[in-house]
PDB file of C-alpha atoms in Angstrom:
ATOM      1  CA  UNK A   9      77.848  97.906 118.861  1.00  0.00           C
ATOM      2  CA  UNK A  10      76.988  94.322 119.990  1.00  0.00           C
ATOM      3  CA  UNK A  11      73.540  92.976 121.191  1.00  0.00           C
ATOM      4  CA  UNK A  12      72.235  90.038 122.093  1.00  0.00           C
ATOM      5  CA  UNK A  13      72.768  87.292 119.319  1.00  0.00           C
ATOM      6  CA  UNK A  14      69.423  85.173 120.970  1.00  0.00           C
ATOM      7  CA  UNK A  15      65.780  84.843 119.263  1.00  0.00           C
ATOM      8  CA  UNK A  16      64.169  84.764 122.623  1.00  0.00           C
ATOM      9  CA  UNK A  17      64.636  84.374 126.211  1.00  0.00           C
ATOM     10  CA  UNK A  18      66.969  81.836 127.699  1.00  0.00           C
ATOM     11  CA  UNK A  19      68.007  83.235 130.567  1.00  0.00           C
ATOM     12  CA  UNK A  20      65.485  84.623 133.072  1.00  0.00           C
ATOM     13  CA  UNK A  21      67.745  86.984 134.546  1.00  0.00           C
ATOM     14  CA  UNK A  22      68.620  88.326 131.090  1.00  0.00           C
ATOM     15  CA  UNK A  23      68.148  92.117 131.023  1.00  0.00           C
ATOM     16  CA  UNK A  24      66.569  93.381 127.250  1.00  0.00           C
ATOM     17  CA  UNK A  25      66.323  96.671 128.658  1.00  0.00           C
ATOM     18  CA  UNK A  26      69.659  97.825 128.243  1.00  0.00           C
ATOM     19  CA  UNK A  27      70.296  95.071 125.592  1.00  0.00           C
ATOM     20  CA  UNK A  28      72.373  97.162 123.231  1.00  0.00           C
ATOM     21  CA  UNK A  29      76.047  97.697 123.950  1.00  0.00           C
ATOM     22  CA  UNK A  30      78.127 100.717 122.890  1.00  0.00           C
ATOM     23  CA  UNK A  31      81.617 100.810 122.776  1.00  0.00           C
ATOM     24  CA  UNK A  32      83.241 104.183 121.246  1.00  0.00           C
ATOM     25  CA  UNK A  33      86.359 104.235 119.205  1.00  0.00           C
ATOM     26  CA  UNK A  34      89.111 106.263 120.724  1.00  0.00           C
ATOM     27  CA  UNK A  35      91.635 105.434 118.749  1.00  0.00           C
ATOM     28  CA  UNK A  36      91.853 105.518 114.813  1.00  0.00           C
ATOM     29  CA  UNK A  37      90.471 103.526 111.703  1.00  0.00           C
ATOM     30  CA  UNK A  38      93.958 101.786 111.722  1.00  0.00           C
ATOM     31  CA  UNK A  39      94.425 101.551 115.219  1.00  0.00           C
ATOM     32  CA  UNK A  40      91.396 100.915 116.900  1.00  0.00           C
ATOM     33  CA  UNK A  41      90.576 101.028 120.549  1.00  0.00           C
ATOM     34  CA  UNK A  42      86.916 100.099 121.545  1.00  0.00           C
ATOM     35  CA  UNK A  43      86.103 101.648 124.860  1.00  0.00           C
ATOM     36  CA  UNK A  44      83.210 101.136 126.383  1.00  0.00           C
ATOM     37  CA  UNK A  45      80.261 103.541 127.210  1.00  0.00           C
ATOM     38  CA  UNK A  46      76.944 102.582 127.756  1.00  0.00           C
ATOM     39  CA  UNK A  47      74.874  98.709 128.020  1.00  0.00           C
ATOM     40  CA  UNK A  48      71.489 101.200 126.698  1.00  0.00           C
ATOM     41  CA  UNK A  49      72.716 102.807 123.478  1.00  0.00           C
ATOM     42  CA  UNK A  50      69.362 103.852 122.150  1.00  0.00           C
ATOM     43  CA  UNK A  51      67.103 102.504 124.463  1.00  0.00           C
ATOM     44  CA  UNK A  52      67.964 105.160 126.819  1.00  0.00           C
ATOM     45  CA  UNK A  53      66.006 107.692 124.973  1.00  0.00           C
ATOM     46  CA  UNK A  54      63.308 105.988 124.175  1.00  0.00           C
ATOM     47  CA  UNK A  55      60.494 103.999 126.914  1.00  0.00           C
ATOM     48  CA  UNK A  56      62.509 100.431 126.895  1.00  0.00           C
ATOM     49  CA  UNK A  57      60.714  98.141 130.236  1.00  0.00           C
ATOM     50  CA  UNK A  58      62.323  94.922 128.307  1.00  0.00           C
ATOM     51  CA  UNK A  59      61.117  91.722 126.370  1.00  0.00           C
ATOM     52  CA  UNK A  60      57.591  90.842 125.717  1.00  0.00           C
ATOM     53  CA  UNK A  61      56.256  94.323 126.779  1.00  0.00           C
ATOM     54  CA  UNK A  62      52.352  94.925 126.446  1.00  0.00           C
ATOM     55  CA  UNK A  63      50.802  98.677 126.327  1.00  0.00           C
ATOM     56  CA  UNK A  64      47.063  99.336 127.045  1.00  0.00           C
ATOM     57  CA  UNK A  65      45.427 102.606 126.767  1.00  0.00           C
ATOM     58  CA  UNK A  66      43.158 104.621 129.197  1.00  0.00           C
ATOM     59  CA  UNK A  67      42.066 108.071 130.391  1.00  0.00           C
ATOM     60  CA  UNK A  68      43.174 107.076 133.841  1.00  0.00           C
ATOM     61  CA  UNK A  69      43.115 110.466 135.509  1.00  0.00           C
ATOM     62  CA  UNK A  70      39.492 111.695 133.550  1.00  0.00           C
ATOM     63  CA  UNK A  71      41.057 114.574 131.987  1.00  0.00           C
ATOM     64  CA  UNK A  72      40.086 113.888 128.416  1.00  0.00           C
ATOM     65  CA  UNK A  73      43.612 111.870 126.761  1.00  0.00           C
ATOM     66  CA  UNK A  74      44.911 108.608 126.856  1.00  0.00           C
ATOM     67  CA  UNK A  75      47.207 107.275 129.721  1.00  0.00           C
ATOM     68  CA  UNK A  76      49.977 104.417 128.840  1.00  0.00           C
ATOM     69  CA  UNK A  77      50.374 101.523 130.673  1.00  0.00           C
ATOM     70  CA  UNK A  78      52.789  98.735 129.953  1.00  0.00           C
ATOM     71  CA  UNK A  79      53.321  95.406 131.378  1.00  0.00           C
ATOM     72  CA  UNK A  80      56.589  93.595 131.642  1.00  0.00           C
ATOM     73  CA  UNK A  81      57.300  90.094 130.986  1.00  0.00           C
ATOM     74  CA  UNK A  82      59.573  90.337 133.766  1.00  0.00           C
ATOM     75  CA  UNK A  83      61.627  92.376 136.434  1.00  0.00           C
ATOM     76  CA  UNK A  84      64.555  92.148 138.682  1.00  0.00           C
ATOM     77  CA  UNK A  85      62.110  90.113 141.123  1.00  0.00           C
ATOM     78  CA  UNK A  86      61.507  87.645 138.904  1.00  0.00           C
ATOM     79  CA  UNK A  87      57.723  88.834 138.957  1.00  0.00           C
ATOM     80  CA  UNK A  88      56.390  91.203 136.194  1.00  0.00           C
ATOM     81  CA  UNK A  89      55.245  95.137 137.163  1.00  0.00           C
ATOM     82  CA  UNK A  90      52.995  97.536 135.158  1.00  0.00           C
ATOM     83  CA  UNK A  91      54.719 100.771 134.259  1.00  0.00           C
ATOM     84  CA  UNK A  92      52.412 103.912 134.710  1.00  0.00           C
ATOM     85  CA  UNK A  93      53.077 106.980 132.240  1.00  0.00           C
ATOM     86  CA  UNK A  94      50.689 109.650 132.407  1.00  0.00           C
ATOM     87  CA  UNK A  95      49.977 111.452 129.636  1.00  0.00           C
ATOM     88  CA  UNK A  96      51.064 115.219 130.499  1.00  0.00           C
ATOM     89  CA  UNK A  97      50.607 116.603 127.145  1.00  0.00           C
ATOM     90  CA  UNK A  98      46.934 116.541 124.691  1.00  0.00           C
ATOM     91  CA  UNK A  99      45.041 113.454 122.970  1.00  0.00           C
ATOM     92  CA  UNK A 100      46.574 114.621 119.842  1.00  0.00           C
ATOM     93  CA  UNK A 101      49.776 115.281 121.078  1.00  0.00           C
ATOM     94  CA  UNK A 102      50.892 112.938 123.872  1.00  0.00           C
ATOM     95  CA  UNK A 103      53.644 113.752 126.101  1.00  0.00           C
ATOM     96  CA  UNK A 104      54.213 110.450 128.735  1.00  0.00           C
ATOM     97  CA  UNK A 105      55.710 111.097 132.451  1.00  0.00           C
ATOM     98  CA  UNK A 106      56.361 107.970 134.497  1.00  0.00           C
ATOM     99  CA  UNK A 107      54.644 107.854 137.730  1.00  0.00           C
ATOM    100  CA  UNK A 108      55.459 104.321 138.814  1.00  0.00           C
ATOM    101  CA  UNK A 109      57.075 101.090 137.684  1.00  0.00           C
ATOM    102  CA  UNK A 110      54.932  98.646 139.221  1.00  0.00           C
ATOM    103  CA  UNK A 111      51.341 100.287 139.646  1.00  0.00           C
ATOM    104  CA  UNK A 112      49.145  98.967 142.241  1.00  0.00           C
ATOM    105  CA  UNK A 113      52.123  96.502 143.363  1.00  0.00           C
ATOM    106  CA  UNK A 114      51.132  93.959 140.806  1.00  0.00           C
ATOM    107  CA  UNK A 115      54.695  92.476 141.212  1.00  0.00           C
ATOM    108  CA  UNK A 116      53.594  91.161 144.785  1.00  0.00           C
ATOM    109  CA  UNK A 117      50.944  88.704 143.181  1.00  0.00           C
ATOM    110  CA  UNK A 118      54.146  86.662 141.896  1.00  0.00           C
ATOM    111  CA  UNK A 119      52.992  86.530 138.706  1.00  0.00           C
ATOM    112  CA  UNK A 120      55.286  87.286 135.121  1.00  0.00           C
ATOM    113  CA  UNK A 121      54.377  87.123 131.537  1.00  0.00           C
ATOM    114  CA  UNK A 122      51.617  89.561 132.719  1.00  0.00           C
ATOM    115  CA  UNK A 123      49.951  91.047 129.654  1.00  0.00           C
ATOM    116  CA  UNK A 124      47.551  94.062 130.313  1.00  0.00           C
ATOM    117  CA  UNK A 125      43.857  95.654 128.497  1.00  0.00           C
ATOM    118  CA  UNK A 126      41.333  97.322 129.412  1.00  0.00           C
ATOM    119  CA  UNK A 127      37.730  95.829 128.806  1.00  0.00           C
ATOM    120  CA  UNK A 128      34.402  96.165 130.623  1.00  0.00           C
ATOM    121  CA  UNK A 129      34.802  92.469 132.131  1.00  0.00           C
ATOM    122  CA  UNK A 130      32.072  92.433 134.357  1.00  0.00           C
ATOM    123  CA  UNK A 131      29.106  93.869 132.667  1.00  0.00           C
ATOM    124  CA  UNK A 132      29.232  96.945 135.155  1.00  0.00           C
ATOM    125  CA  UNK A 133      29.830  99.883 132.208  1.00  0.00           C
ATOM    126  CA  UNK A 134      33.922 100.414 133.456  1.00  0.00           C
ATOM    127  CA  UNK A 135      36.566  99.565 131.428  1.00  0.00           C
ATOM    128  CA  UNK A 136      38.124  97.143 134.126  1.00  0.00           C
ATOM    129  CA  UNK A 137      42.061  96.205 134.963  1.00  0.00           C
ATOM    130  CA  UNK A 138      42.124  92.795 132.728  1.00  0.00           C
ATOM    131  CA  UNK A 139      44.905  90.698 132.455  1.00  0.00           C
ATOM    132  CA  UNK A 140      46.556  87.179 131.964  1.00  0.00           C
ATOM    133  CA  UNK A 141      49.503  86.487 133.638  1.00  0.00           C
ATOM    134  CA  UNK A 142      51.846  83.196 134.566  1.00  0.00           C
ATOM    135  CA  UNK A 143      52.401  81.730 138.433  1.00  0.00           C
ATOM    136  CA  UNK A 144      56.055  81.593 139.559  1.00  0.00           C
ATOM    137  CA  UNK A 145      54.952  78.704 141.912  1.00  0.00           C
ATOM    138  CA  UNK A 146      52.125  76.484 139.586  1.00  0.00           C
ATOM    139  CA  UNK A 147      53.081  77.378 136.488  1.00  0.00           C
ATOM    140  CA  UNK A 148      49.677  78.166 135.752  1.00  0.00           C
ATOM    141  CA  UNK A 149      48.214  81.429 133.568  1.00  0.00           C
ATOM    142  CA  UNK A 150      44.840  82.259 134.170  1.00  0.00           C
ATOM    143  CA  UNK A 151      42.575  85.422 133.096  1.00  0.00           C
ATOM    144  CA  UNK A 152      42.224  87.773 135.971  1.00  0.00           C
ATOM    145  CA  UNK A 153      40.751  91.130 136.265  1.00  0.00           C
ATOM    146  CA  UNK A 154      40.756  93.972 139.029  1.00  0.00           C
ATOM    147  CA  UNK A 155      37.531  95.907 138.810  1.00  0.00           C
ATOM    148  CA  UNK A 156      37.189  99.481 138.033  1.00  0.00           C
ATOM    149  CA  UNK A 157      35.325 101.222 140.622  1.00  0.00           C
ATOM    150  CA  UNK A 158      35.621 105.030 138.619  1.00  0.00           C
ATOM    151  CA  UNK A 159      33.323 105.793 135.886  1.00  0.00           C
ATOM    152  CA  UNK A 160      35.368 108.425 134.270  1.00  0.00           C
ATOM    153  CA  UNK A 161      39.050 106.835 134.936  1.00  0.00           C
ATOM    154  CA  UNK A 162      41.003 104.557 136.889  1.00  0.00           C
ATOM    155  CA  UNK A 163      40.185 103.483 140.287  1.00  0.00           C
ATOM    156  CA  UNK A 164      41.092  99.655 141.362  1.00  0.00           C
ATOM    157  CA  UNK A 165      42.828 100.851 144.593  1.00  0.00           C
ATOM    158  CA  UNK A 166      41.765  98.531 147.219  1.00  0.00           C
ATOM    159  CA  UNK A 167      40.306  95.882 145.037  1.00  0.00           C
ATOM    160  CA  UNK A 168      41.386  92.393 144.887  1.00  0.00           C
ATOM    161  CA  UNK A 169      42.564  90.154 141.526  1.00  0.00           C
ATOM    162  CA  UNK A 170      39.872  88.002 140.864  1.00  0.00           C
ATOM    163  CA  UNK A 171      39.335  85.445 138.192  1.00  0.00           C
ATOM    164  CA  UNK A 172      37.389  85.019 134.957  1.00  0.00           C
ATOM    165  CA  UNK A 173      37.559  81.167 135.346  1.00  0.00           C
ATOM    166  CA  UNK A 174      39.463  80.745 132.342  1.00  0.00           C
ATOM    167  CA  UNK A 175      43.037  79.186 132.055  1.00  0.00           C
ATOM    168  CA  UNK A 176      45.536  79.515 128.466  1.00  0.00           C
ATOM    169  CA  UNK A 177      48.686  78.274 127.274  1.00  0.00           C
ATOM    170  CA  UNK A 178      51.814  80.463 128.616  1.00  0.00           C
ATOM    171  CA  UNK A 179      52.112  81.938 125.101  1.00  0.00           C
ATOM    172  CA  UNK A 180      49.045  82.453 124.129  1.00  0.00           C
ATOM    173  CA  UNK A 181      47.345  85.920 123.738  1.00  0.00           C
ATOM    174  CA  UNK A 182      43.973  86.730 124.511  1.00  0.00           C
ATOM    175  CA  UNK A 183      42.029  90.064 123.254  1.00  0.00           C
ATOM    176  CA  UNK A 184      38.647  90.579 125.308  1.00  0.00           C
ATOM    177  CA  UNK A 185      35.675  91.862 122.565  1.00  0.00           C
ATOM    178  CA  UNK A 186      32.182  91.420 122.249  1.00  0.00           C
ATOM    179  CA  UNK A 187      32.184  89.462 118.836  1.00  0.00           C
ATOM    180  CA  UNK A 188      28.491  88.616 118.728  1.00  0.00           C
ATOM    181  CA  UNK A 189      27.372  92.435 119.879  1.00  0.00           C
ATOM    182  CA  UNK A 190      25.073  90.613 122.547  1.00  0.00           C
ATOM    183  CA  UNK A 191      26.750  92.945 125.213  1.00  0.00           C
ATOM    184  CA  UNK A 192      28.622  90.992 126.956  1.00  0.00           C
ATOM    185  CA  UNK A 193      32.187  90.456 126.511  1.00  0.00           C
ATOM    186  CA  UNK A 194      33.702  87.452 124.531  1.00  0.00           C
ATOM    187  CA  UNK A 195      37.173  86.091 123.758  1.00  0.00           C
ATOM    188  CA  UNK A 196      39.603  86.444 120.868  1.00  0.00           C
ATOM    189  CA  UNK A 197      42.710  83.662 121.851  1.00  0.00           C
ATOM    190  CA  UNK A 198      45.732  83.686 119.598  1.00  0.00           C
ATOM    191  CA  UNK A 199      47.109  80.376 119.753  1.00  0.00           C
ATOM    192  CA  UNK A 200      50.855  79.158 119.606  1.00  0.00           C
ATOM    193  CA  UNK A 201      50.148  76.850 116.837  1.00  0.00           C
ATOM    194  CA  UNK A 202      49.028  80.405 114.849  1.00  0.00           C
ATOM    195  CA  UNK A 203      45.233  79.621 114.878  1.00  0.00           C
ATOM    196  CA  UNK A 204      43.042  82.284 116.413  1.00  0.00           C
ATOM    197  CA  UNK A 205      40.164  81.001 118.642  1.00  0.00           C
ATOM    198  CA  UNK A 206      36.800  82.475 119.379  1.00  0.00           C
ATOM    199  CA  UNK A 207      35.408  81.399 122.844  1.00  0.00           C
ATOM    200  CA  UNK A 208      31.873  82.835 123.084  1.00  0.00           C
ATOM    201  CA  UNK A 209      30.697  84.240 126.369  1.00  0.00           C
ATOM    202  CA  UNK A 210      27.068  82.563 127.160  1.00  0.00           C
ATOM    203  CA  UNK A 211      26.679  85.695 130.315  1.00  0.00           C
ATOM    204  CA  UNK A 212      24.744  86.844 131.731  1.00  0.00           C
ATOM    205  CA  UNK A 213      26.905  89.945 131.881  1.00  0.00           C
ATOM    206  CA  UNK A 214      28.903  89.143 134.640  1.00  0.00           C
ATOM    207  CA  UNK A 215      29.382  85.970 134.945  1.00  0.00           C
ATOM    208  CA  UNK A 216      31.663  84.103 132.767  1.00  0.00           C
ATOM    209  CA  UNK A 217      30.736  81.139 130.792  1.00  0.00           C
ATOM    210  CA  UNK A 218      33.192  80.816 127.994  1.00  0.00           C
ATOM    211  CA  UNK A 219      32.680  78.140 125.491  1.00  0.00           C
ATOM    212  CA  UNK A 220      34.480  77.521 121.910  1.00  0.00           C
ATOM    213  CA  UNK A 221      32.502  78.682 119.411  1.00  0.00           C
ATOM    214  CA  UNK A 222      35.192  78.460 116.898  1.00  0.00           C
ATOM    215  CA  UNK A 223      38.550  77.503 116.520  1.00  0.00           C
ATOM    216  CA  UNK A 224      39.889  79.378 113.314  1.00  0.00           C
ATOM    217  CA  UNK A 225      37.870  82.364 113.624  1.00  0.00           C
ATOM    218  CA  UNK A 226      37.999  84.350 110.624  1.00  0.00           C
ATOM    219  CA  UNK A 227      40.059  81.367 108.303  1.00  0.00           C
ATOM    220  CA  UNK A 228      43.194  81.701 110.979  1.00  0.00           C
ATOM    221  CA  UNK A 229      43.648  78.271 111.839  1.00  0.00           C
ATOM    222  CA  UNK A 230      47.143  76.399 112.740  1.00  0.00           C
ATOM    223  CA  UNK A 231      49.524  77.516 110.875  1.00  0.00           C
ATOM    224  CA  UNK A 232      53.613  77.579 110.379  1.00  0.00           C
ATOM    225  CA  UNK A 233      53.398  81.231 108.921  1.00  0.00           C
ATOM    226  CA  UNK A 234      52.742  82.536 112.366  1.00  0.00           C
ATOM    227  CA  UNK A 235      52.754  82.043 116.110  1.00  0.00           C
ATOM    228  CA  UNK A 236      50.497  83.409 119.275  1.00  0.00           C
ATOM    229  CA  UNK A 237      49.096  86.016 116.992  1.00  0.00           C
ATOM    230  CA  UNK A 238      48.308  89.133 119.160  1.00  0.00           C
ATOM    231  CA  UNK A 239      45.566  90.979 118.060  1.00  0.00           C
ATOM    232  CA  UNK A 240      43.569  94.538 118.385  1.00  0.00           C
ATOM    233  CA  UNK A 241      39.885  95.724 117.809  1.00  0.00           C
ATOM    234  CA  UNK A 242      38.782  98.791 116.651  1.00  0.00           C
ATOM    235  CA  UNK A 243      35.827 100.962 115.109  1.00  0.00           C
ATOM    236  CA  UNK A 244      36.111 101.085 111.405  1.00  0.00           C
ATOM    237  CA  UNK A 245      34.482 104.274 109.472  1.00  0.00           C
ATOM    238  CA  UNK A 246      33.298 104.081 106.259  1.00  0.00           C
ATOM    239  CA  UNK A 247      31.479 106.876 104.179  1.00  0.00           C
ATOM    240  CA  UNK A 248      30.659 108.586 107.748  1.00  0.00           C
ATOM    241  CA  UNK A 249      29.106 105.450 109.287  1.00  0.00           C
ATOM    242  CA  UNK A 250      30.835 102.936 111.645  1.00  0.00           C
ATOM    243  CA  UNK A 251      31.285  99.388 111.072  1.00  0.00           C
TER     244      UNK A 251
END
C-alpha cells in the first residue's frame, strides 16, 4: 500500500480521491513482486469526492428522509462542485444514489473551498442553499446563499448566488444558528487561530447586519490545541423536554 506521505494540500492538482495505492504481491514472501492494481484501494467502495469534503443534510425531494449533499474543496476544473446523493432507501435506513456531481453547476461560479448547509438565511421559513466559498480570481471568500423557493424540499433552480455581506478567512468555518432565539439567524465562525466567534445578527429577518458579539464564545478562544474548529447544532432532549 502507499498513500500520500503530506499533512495537507500542496499541490492543487493533487487527487485525494483515489489517494490510496494498491499494489498486489504476485510473487512470494521471499521473492516479492509488487504489481500494481488500483490508485482507489478502499475508497472505491465507499463515497470518496476528495480533501476537505463538507456534507449537509435535507429532504430535497419532500418524501419524508434526508438527502446528502457534499461539497468539494476542489475538482478537475480547479473550481469546487456539490455532489447530489439521493436518499433511495428510509430515514432510518438510508440508502444514497448519486444523481449529479456538480448540482446546479456550482462549479461555473469559479469558486473552490466551497463548504455547504442548509439554514433559513433570509427569514422566509425555507431552509436555503448557504454557503462560503473562495474566488479563483480575488482570492476572496464571502458568505453566499441561493434561496429556496420549495417549502417542503429543494428548489433553487433558476435563482441566482447572492450575498450575506459578510467576508472570512479562507480557513475559517462558519455554522449559521440563531444563538440568541430572536428568530433570526446568527453566526458561529471557527477561527484558524482555534477561537470560535459569535457574530450576532441585529435583522430584521432578512437583512443581514452581523456584528461581533463575542470572540471566544463559549471559553473557545485562540488556542494551539486546535485549528478552524468546525462545528454542528442540534436539539438536545432531556427527561422528554428539549433544550
Amino acid at each position: 500500500m502507499a498513500s500520500p506521505n503530506i499533512s495537507a494540500r500542496t499541490y492543487q492538482y493533487a487527487n485525494f480521491k483515489e489517494s490510496l495505492w494498491f499494489y498486489k504481491n504476485t510473487g512470494t514472501r521471499q521473492l516479492p513482486n509488487f504489481t500494481f492494481q488500483k490508485t482507489n484501494f478502499l475508497q472505491d467502495d465507499m463515497i470518496e469526492v476528495g480533501d476537505n469534503a463538507v456534507p449537509a443534510f435535507i429532504d430535497a425531494d419532500g418524501d419524508g428522509d434526508q438527502d446528502m449533499f457534499i461539497s468539494t474543496y476542489i475538482s478537475s476544473s480547479l473550481a469546487s462542485s456539490v455532489y447530489f446523493y439521493e436518499n433511495i432507501g428510509t430515514s432510518s435506513n438510508a440508502s444514497f444514489k448519486l444523481i449529479t456531481t456538480d448540482f446546479n453547476n456550482l462549479s461555473f461560479s469559479n469558486l473552490f473551498n466551497v463548504k455547504i448547509q442548509y439554514a433559513d438565511i433570509n427569514g422566509d421559513g425555507t431552509l436555503d442553499f448557504v454557503f462560503t466559498g473562495t474566488g479563483l480570481q480575488n482570492g476572496q471568500t464571502p458568505l453566499l446563499y441561493i434561496p429556496n423557493l420549495s417549502t417542503t424540499g429543494l428548489n433553487i433552480s433558476g435563482q441566482s448566488i447572492q450575498s450575506a455581506n459578510f467576508e472570512i478567512s479562507q480557513t475559517d468555518n462558519v455554522l449559521m444558528v440563531d444563538v440568541d432565539l430572536d428568530g433570526v439567524q446568527d453566526i458561529l465562525l471557527g477561527k484558524s487561530n482555534g477561537a470560535v466567534e459569535y457574530w450576532r445578527n441585529n435583522g430584521p429577518a432578512g437583512q443581514f447586519n452581523y456584528f461581533l458579539q463575542d470572540d471566544s464564545f463559549l471559553g473557545l478562544g485562540t488556542s494551539t490545541d486546535r485549528q478552524s474548529p468546525s462545528m454542528a447544532a442540534g436539539i438536545w432532549m432531556q427527561m422528554g423536554a428539549a433544550i
